[in-house]
Coordinates of C-alpha atoms and ligand atoms in Angstrom, one line a residue:
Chain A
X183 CA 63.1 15.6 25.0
X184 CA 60.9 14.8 28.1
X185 CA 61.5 16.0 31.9
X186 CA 64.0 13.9 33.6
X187 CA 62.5 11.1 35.9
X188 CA 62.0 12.5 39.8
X189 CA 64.0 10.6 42.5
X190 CA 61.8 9.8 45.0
X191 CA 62.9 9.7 49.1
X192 CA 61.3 7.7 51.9
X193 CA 58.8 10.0 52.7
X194 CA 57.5 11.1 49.0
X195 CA 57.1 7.0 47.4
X196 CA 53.2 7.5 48.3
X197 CA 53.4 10.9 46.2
X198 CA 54.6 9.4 43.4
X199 CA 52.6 6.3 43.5
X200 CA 49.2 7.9 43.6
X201 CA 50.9 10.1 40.6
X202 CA 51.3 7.3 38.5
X203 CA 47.3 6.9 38.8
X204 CA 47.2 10.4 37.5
X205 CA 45.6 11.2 41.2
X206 CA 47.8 14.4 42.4
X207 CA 47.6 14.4 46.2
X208 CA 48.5 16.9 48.8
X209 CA 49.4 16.1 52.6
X210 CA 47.0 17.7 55.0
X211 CA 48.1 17.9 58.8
X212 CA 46.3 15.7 61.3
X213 CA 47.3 18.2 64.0
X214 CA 46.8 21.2 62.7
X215 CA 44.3 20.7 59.8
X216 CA 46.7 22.9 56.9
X217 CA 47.7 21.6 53.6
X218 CA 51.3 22.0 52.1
X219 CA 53.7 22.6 49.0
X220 CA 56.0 20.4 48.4
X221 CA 55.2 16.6 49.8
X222 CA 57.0 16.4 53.3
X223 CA 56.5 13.8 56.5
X224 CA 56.8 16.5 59.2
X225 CA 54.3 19.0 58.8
X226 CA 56.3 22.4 57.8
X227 CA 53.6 24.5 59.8
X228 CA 53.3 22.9 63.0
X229 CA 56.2 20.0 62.7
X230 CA 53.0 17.6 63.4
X231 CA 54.6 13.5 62.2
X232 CA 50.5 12.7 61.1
X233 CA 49.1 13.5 57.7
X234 CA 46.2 12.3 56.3
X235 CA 46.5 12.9 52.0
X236 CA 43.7 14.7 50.1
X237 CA 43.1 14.8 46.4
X238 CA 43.7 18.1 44.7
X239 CA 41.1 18.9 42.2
X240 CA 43.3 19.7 39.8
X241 CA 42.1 22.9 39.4
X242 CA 44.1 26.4 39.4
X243 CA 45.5 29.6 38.8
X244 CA 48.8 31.2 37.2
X245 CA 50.5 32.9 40.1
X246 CA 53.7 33.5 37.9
X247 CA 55.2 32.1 35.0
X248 CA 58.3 32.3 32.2
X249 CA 59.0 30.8 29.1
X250 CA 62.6 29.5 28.8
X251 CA 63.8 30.1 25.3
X252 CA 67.7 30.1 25.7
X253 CA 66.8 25.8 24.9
X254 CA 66.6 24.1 21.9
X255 CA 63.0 23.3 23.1
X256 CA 61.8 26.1 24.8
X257 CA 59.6 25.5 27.6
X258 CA 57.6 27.0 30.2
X259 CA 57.9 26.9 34.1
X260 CA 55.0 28.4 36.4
X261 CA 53.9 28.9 40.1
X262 CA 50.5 27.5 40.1
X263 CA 48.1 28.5 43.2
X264 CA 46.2 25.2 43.6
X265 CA 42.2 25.7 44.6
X266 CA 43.2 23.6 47.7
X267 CA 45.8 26.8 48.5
X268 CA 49.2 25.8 48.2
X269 CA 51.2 27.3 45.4
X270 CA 53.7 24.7 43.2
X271 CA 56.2 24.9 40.4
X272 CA 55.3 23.1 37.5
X273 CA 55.3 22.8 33.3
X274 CA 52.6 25.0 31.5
X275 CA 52.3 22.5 28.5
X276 CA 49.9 22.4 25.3
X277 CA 49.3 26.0 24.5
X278 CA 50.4 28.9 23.3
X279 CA 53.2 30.4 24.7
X280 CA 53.3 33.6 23.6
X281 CA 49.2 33.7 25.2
X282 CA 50.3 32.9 28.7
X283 CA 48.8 35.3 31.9
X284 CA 49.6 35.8 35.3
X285 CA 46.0 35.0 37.0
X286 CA 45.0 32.9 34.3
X287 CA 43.2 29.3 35.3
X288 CA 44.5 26.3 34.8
X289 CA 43.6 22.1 35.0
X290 CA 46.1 19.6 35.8
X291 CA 47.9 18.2 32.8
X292 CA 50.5 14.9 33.2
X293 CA 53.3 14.6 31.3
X294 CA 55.4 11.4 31.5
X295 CA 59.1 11.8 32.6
X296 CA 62.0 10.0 31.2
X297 CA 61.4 6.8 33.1
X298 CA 57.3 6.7 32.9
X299 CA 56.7 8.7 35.9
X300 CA 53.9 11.1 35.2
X301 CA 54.9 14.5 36.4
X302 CA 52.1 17.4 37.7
X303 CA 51.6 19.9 34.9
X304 CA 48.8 22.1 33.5
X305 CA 47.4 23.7 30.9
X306 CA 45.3 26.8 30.2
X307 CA 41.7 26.5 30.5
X308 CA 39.1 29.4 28.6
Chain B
X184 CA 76.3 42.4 71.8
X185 CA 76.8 44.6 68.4
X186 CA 79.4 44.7 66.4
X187 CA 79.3 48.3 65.3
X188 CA 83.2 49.5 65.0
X189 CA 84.0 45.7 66.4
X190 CA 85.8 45.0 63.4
X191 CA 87.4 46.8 60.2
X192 CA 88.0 45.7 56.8
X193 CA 92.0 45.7 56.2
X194 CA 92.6 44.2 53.1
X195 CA 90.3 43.5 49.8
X196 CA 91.3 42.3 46.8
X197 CA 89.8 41.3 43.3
X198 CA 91.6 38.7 41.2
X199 CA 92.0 40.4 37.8
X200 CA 91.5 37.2 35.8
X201 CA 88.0 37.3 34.1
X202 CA 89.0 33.3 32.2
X203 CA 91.8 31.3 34.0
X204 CA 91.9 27.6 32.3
X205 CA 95.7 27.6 33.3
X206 CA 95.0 28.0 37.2
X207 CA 92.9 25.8 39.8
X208 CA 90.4 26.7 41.7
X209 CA 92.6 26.2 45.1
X210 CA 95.5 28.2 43.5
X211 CA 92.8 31.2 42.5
X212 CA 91.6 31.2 46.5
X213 CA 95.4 31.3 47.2
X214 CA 95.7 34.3 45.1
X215 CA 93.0 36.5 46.4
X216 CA 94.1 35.5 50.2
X217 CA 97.8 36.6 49.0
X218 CA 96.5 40.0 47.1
X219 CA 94.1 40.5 50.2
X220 CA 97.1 39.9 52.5
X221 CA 99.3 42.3 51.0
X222 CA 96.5 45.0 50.4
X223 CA 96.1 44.9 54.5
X224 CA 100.2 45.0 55.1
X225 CA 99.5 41.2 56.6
X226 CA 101.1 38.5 56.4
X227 CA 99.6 34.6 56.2
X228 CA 101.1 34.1 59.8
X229 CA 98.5 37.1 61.3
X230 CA 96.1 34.5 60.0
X231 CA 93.8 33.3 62.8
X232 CA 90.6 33.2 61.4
X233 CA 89.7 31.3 57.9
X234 CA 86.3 31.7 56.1
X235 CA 85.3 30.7 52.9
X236 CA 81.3 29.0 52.3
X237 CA 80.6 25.7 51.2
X238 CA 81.6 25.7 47.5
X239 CA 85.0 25.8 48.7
X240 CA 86.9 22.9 46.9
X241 CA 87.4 20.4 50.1
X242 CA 85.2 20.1 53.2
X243 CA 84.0 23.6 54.0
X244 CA 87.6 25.3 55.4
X245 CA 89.8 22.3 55.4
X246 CA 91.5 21.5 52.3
X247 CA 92.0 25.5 51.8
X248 CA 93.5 25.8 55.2
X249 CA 95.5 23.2 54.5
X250 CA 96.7 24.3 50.7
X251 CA 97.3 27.2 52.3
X252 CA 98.8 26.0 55.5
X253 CA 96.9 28.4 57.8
X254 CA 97.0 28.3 61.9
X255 CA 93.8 29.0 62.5
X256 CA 92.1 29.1 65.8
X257 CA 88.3 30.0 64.3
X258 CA 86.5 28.7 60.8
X259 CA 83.5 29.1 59.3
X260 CA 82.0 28.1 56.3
X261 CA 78.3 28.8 56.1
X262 CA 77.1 28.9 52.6
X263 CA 74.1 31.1 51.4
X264 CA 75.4 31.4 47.6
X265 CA 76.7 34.4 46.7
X266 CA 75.7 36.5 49.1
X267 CA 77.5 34.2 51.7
X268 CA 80.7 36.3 51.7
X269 CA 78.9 39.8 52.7
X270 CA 77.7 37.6 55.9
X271 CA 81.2 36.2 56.7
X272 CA 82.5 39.3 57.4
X273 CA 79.4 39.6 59.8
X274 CA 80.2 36.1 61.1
X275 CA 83.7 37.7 61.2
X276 CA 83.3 40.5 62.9
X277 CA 81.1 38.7 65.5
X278 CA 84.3 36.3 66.0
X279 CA 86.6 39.2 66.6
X280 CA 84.5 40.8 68.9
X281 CA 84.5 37.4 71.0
X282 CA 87.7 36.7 71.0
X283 CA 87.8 33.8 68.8
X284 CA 90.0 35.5 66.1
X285 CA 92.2 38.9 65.4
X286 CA 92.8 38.7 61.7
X287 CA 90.1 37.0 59.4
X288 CA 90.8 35.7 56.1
X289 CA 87.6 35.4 53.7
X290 CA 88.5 34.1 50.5
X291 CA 86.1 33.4 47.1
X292 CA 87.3 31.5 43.6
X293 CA 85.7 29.6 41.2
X294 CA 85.9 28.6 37.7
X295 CA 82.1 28.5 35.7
X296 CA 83.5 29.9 32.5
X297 CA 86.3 27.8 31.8
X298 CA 84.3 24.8 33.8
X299 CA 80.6 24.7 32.5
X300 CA 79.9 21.1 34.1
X301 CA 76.6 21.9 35.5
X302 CA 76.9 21.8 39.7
X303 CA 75.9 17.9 40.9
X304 CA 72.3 17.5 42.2
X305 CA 71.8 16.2 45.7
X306 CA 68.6 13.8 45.3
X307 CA 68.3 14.2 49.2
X308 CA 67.4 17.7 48.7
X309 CA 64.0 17.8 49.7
X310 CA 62.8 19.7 47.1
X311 CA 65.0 18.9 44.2
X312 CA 62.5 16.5 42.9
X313 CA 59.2 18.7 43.2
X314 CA 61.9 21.0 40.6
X315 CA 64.1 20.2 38.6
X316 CA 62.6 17.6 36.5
X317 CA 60.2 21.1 35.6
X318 CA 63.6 22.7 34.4
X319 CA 63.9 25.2 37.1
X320 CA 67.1 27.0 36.7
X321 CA 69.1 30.0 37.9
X322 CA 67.9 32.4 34.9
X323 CA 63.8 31.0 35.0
X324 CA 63.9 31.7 38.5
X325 CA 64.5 34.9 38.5
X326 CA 62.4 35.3 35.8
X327 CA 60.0 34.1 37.7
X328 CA 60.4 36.7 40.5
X329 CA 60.1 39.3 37.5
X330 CA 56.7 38.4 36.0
X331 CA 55.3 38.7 38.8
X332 CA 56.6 42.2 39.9
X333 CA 55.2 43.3 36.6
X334 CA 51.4 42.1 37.0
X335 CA 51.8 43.2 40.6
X336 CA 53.5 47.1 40.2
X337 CA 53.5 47.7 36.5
X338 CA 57.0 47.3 36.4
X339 CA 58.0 47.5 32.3
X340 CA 61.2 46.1 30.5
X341 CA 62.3 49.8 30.3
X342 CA 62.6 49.8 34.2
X343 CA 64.8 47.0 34.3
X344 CA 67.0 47.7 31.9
X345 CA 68.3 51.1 33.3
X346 CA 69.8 48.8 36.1
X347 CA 72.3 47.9 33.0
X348 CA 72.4 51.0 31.4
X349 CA 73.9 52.3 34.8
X350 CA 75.8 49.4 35.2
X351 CA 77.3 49.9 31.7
X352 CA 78.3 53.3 32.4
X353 CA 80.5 52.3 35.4
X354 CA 82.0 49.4 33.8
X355 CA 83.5 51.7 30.8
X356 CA 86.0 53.0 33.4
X357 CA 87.0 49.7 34.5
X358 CA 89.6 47.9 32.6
X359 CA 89.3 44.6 34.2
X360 CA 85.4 44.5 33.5
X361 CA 84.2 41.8 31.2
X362 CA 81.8 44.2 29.5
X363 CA 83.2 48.0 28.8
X364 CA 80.7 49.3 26.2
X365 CA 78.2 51.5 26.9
X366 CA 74.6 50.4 26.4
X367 CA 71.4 52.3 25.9
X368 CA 67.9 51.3 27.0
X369 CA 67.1 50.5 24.1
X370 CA 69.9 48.0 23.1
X371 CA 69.0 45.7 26.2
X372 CA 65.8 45.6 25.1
X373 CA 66.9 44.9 21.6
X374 CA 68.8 41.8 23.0
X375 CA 67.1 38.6 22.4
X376 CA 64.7 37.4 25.3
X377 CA 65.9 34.7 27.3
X378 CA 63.6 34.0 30.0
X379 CA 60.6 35.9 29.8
X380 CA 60.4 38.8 30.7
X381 CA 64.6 38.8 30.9
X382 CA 66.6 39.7 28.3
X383 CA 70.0 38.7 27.6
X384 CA 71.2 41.9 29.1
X385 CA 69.0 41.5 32.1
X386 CA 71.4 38.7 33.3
X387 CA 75.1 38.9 34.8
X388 CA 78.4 37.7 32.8
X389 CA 80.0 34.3 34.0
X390 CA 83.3 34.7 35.0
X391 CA 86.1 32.7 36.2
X392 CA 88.0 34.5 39.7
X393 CA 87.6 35.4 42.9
X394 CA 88.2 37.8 45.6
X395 CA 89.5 38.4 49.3
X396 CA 89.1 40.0 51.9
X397 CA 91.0 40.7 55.5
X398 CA 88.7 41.7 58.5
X399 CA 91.1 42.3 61.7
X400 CA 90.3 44.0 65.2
X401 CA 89.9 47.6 65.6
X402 CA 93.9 47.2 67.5
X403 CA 95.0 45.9 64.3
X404 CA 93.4 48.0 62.4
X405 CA 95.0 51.2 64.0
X406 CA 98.6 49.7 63.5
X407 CA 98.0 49.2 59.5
X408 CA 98.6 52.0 56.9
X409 CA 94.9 51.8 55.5
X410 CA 92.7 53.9 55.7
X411 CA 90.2 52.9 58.4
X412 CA 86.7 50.7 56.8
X413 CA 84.7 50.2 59.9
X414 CA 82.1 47.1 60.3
X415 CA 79.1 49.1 61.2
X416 CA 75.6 47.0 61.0
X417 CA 75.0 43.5 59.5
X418 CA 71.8 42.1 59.0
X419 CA 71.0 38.1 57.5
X420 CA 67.9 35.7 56.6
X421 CA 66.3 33.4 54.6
X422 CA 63.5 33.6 52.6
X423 CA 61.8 30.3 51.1
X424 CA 58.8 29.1 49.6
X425 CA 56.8 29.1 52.9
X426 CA 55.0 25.8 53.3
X427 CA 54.0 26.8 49.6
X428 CA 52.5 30.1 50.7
X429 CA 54.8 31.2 47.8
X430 CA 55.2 34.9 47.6
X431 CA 58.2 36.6 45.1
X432 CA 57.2 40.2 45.7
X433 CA 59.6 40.5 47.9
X434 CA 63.7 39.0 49.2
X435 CA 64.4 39.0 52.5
X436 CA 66.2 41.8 52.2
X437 CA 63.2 42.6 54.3
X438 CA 64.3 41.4 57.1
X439 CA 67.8 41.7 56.5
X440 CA 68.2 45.2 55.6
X441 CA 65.9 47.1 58.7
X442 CA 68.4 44.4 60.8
X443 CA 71.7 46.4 59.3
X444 CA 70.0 49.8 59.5
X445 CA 69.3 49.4 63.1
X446 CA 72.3 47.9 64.6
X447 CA 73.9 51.1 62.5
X448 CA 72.1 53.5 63.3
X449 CA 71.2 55.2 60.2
X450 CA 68.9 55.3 57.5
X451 CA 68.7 54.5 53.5
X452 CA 68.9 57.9 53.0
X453 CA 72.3 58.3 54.5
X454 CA 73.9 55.8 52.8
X455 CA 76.3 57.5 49.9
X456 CA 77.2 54.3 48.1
X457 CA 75.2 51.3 47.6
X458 CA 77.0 47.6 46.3
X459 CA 73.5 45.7 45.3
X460 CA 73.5 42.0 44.2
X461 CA 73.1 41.8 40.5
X462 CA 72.7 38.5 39.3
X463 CA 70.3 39.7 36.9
X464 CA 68.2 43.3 36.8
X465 CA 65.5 42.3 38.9
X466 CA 67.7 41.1 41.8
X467 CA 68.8 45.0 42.4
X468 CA 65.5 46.1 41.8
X469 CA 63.7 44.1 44.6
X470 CA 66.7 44.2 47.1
X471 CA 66.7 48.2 46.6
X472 CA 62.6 48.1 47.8
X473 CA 63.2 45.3 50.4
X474 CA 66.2 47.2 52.0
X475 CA 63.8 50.4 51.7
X476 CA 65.7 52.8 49.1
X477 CA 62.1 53.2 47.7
X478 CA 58.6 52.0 48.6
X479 CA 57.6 48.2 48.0
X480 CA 56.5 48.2 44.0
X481 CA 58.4 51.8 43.2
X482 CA 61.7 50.1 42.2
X483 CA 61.1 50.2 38.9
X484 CA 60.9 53.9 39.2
X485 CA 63.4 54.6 41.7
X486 CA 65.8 52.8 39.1
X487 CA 64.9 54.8 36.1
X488 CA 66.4 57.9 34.4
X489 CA 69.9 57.2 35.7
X490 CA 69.3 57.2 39.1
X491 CA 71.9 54.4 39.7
X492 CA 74.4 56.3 37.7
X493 CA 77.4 57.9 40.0
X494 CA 77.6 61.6 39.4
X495 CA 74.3 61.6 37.6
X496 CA 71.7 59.5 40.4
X497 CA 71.2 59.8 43.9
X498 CA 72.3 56.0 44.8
X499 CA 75.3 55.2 42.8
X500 CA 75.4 51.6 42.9
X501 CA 78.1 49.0 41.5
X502 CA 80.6 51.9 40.4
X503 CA 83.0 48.5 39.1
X504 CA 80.3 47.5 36.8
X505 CA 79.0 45.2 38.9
X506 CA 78.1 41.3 38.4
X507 CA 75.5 42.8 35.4
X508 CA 79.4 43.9 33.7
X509 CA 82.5 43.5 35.2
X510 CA 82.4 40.1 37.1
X511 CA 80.7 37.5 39.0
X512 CA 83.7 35.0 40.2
X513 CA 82.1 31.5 40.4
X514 CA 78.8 33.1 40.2
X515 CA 78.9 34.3 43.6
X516 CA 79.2 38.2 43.5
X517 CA 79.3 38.4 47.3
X518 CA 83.1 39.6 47.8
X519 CA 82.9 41.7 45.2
X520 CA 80.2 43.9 46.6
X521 CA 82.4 44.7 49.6
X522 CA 85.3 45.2 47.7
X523 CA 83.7 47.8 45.6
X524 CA 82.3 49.2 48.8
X525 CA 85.6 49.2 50.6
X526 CA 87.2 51.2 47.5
X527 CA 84.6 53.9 47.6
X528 CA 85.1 54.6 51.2
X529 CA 89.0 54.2 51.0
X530 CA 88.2 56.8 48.0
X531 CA 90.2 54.4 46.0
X532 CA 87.5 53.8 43.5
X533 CA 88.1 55.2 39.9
X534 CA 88.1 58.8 39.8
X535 CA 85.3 58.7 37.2
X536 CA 82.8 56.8 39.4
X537 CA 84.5 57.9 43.1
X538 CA 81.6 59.4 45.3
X539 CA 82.9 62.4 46.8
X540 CA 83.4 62.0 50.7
X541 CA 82.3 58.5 50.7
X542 CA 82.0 58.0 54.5
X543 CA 78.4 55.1 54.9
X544 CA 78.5 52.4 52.4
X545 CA 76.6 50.0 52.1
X546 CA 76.8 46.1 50.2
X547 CA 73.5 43.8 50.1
X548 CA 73.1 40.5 48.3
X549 CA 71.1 37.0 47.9
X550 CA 72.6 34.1 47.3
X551 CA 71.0 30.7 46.4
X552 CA 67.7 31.3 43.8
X553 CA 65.0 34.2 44.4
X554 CA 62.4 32.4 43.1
X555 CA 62.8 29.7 45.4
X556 CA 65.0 29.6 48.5
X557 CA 67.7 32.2 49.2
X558 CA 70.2 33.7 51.4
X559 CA 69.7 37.6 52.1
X560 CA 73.0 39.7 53.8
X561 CA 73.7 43.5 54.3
X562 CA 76.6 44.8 55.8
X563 CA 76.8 48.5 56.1
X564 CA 80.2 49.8 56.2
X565 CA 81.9 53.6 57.3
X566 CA 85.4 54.9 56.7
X567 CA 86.3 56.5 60.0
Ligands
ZN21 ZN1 50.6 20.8 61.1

C-alpha cells in the first residue's frame, strides 16, 4: 500500500514540483540567510516574505526513528538531520528494520505516493 | 496579577462510563457538568462561566452552552489536546480573578472507543502534508520522543515500564478503572512491541467518557460544604518542531512547570501528590524531568523500583490508575488529572492509594503530539 498523495497549498506547489524531478529543495531566507524544516512562505526565523530555494544534497543522519508494527505493513518513520541542518520526518525504506540506529547516515530515497507524487525518504547508507 | 488562592476548585466529577454507544457525546458533557454541579452543591443557574476546548461537538462553547442552556457572561475554548482542561482552570481562575465570571463550568466528553472514525485532516494545516503521507501518528510519535531519550540517557525498556507497573497498582483499587490487574515489569515487556521502543503496555487505554469540573471564587467557595482546593500556580506553552531545529529531549514542561512553581511558591520537593499526563510511559517520564522531579536524562531512574507507587515511592503519581489504566475520556486525560488531584487533597481518594495529609498537589499534562507540536499545562493545587 503506498503513502497517501500530499495536498499541496499555495505556498508549497514549487516544493512539490521540483519533487517530482526527484530534486528535494529547502527554502533559504533572503533576509536572514537560515534554511528551514517544513517548506513555508514567511520565513519562521525572522518572518522575512523572500526565499531563495537551495538543493539539499540528499545526504544525512538518523536523529530518531521507530518502526510501526501495530500495521499490516509495518513501516518505519524517522527524524532525519539533513547535512544542510534542518531536521525532517520522513520513511526509512529498503533495509532492514530490525538494523536501524540513531546517528546512522542516510541518502535520500523517493518513494511514489498514491497519486505519482514522489515523497522524500531515505535509506541507510554503510 | 497572580492567581494564587484567586480561585478554588468546587466541584469534580468523573463520568463512570469506560464504553457508552447508548449516549452522545453532548449528553456525556451534560452529565459530567450535572455530576460536577452537584459535587460543588451548585446549581446550572450559578453558571457564569463555560469552558470546554475545541473538540467540543459545535463551535468551540456554543452548541454545548446551548444544549445545556447556560447564561453565561465568559467562554473559552482554547484547545491544546488533552492537556487543554488543566489550563482552563488557569484560564478560569484568571477570569475569576477579573471579574469576568464567579462560577466556571469546565466540562470534557468524547466517544473514541465506541467511535474509531479516525479525526478529519485539515489539508490547510501547514504541516499536515510534510506528515502524514509518512504515517505519523499518535503512538509513532511518541515513540519517537522515546528512541531518542534512550541513545541520549541510556534509558532501557525496564525504566519505562515501572511507570505501568505503578500505574497498575493503583488502578487495582479502582473499580471504575478499565484495567484492574496487576502487572509486573516483566509482563509489559512481554507485551508485543508496537512502536519501537513502545510496547503495548507502554500506551494508555481508549475510553469513551468524560469529566467536570467547577472552579468558583474564593466567596463562593467559603459558602460551599467542600472542603477548600485552592488554585495555587499555573504555568502553559508550546513546544514545536522549531523551524526544524527538532529537539525531543525534552516537553515544555520546561517552561511550563518553573512557571507553576514560581507563581506558587514552592518547590518539586514539596509537592505530596503528583497527577502526570500518561498517554503512554514516556510522556510521564519526560514531563517528571521537564517539571524538575529529577535531573534532565535521570527519569528513567527516578521512575524505577516503585518510586511512583503511593505508600511505597516518594512521588505517588496517578493514584486512579491513570490514563496508562483507568481512563483517558476522548483521549484527552486532562480533567482527569485534576480530578484525581482534587480527591487527594479533599482526602477523598481511595484509602488504599490516599496520601496522608495531602495539602500541595500537583497535575501536569501535554496535549496535541510530543514528537511534533504540543500543548504543556501545570496547575499546582493546595487544600487549605
Ligand atoms: Zn529569515
Amino acid at each position: 500500500m503506498s503513502m497517501p498523495a500530499p495536498v499541496p497549498t499555495p505556498e508549497t506547489t514549487w516544493f512539490w514540483e521540483a519533487a517530482r524531478q526527484h530534486r528535494l529543495m529547502l527554502p533559504k531566507c533572503v533576509s536572514c540567510a537560515r534554511t528551514h524544516w517544513y517548506p513555508r512562505a514567511i520565513c519562521p526565523h525572522c518572518l522575512g516574505d523572500a526565499s531563495d530555494r537551495i538543493e539539499a544534497s540528499g545526504e544525512g543522519v538518523i536523529y530518531t526513528y521507530t518502526v510501526m508494527r501495530r500495521v499490516a505493513e509495518p513501516y518505519a518513520l524517522a527524524y532525519v538531520t539533513l547535512a544542510e541542518g534542518p531536521t525532517m520526518l520522513a520513511q526509512l525504506v529498503d533495509c532492514d528494520f530490525n538494523g536501524l540506529k540513531v546517528g546512522g547516515r542516510v541518502k535520500l530515497a523517493w518513494v511514489p505516493s498514491a497519486d505519482g507524487t514522489p515523497m522524500p525518504c531515505f535509506t541507510p547508507v554503510a | 496579577m497572580t492567581i494564587k488562592h484567586a480561585a478554588f476548585i468546587a466541584g469534580a466529577y468523573e463520568h463512570p462510563t469506560r464504553k457508552a454507544p447508548d449516549k452522545s457525546v453532548a449528553q456525556l458533557h451534560a452529565e459530567c457538568a450535572r455530576g460536577a454541579l452537584a459535587d460543588a452543591g451548585l446549581t446550572k443557574d450559578d453558571v457564569d462561566g463555560y469552558f470546554c476546548a475545541g473538540d467540543a461537538p459545535g463551535m468551540g462553547p456554543l452548541s454545548m452552552a446551548d444544549y445545556m442552556n447556560l447564561r453565561v457572561r465568559h467562554v473559552d475554548a482554547t484547545d491544546i489536546g488533552g492537556s487543554s482542561y488543566l489550563m482552563l482552570v488557569s484560564h478560569a481562575a484568571q477570569a475569576i480573578k477579573a471579574g469576568k465570571c464567579n462560577v466556571a463550568l469546565i466540562t470534557l466528553a468524547g466517544r473514541p472507543r465506541t467511535d474509531s472514525r479516525p479525526r478529519a485532516v485539515n489539508p490547510d494545516q501547514p504541516d499536515v502534508q510534510f506528515e502524514a503521507p509518512y504515517g505519523l501518528v499518535t503512538l509513532n510519535a511518541y515513540a519517537l520522543c522515546a528512541m531518542r531519550h534512550m541513545h541520549e540517557y541510556g534509558t532501557t525498556s525496564e525504566q519505562l515500564a515501572w511507570i505501568k507497573v505503578a500505574a497498575s497498582h493503583h488502578a487495582q483499587w479502582n473499580p471504575h478503572a478499565m484495567l484492574r490487574d496487576v502487572v509486573t515489569v516483566e509482563e509489559v515487556l512481554a507485551s508485543p512491541m508496537v512502536a519501537d521502543p513502545l510496547h503495548r503496555l507502554d500506551c494508555c487505554v481508549i475510553s469513551d467518557g468524560g469529566g467536570a469540573l467547577i472552579v468558583v471564587s474564593p466567596e463562593i467557595a467559603r459558602t460551599l460544604k467542600r472542603p477548600l482546593v485552592a488554585v495555587r500556580g499555573a504555568g502553559e506553552a508550546v513546544k514545536h518542531t522549531m523551524a526544524g531545529a527538532v529537539d525531543l529531549t525534552y516537553s515544555g514542561g520546561r517552561v511550563s512547570g518553573p512557571i507553576a512553581f514560581a507563581e506558587a511558591g514552592v518547590t518539586p520537593a514539596d509537592i505530596k501528590y503528583a497527577s502526570i499526563y500518561d498517554s503512554f510511559t514516556i510522556t510521564v517520564l519526560m514531563q517528571l524531568e521537564d517539571i524538575g522531579f529529577c535531573e534532565k536524562g535521570q527519569g528513567g531512574r527516578f521512575v524505577a523500583d516503585g518510586n511512583l507507587i503511593s505508600g511505597v515511592g516518594k512521588l505517588p503519581f496517578n493514584t486512579d490508575g491513570g490514563g496508562l489504566c483507568n481512563n483517558h475520556p476522548a483521549n484527552r486525560g486532562g480533567i482527569t488529572k485534576v480530578i484525581e488531584a482534587v480527591r487527594q487533597l479533599r482526602g477523598e481518594a481511595h484509602p488504599k492509594v490516599q496520601v496522608p495529609n495531602c495539602d500541595l498537589a500537583l497535575a501536569h499534562g501535554t496535549g496535541g503530539l510530543l514528537g511534533t507540536r504540543h500543548g504543556s499545562a501545570t496547575l499546582i493545587m493546595e487544600r487549605l
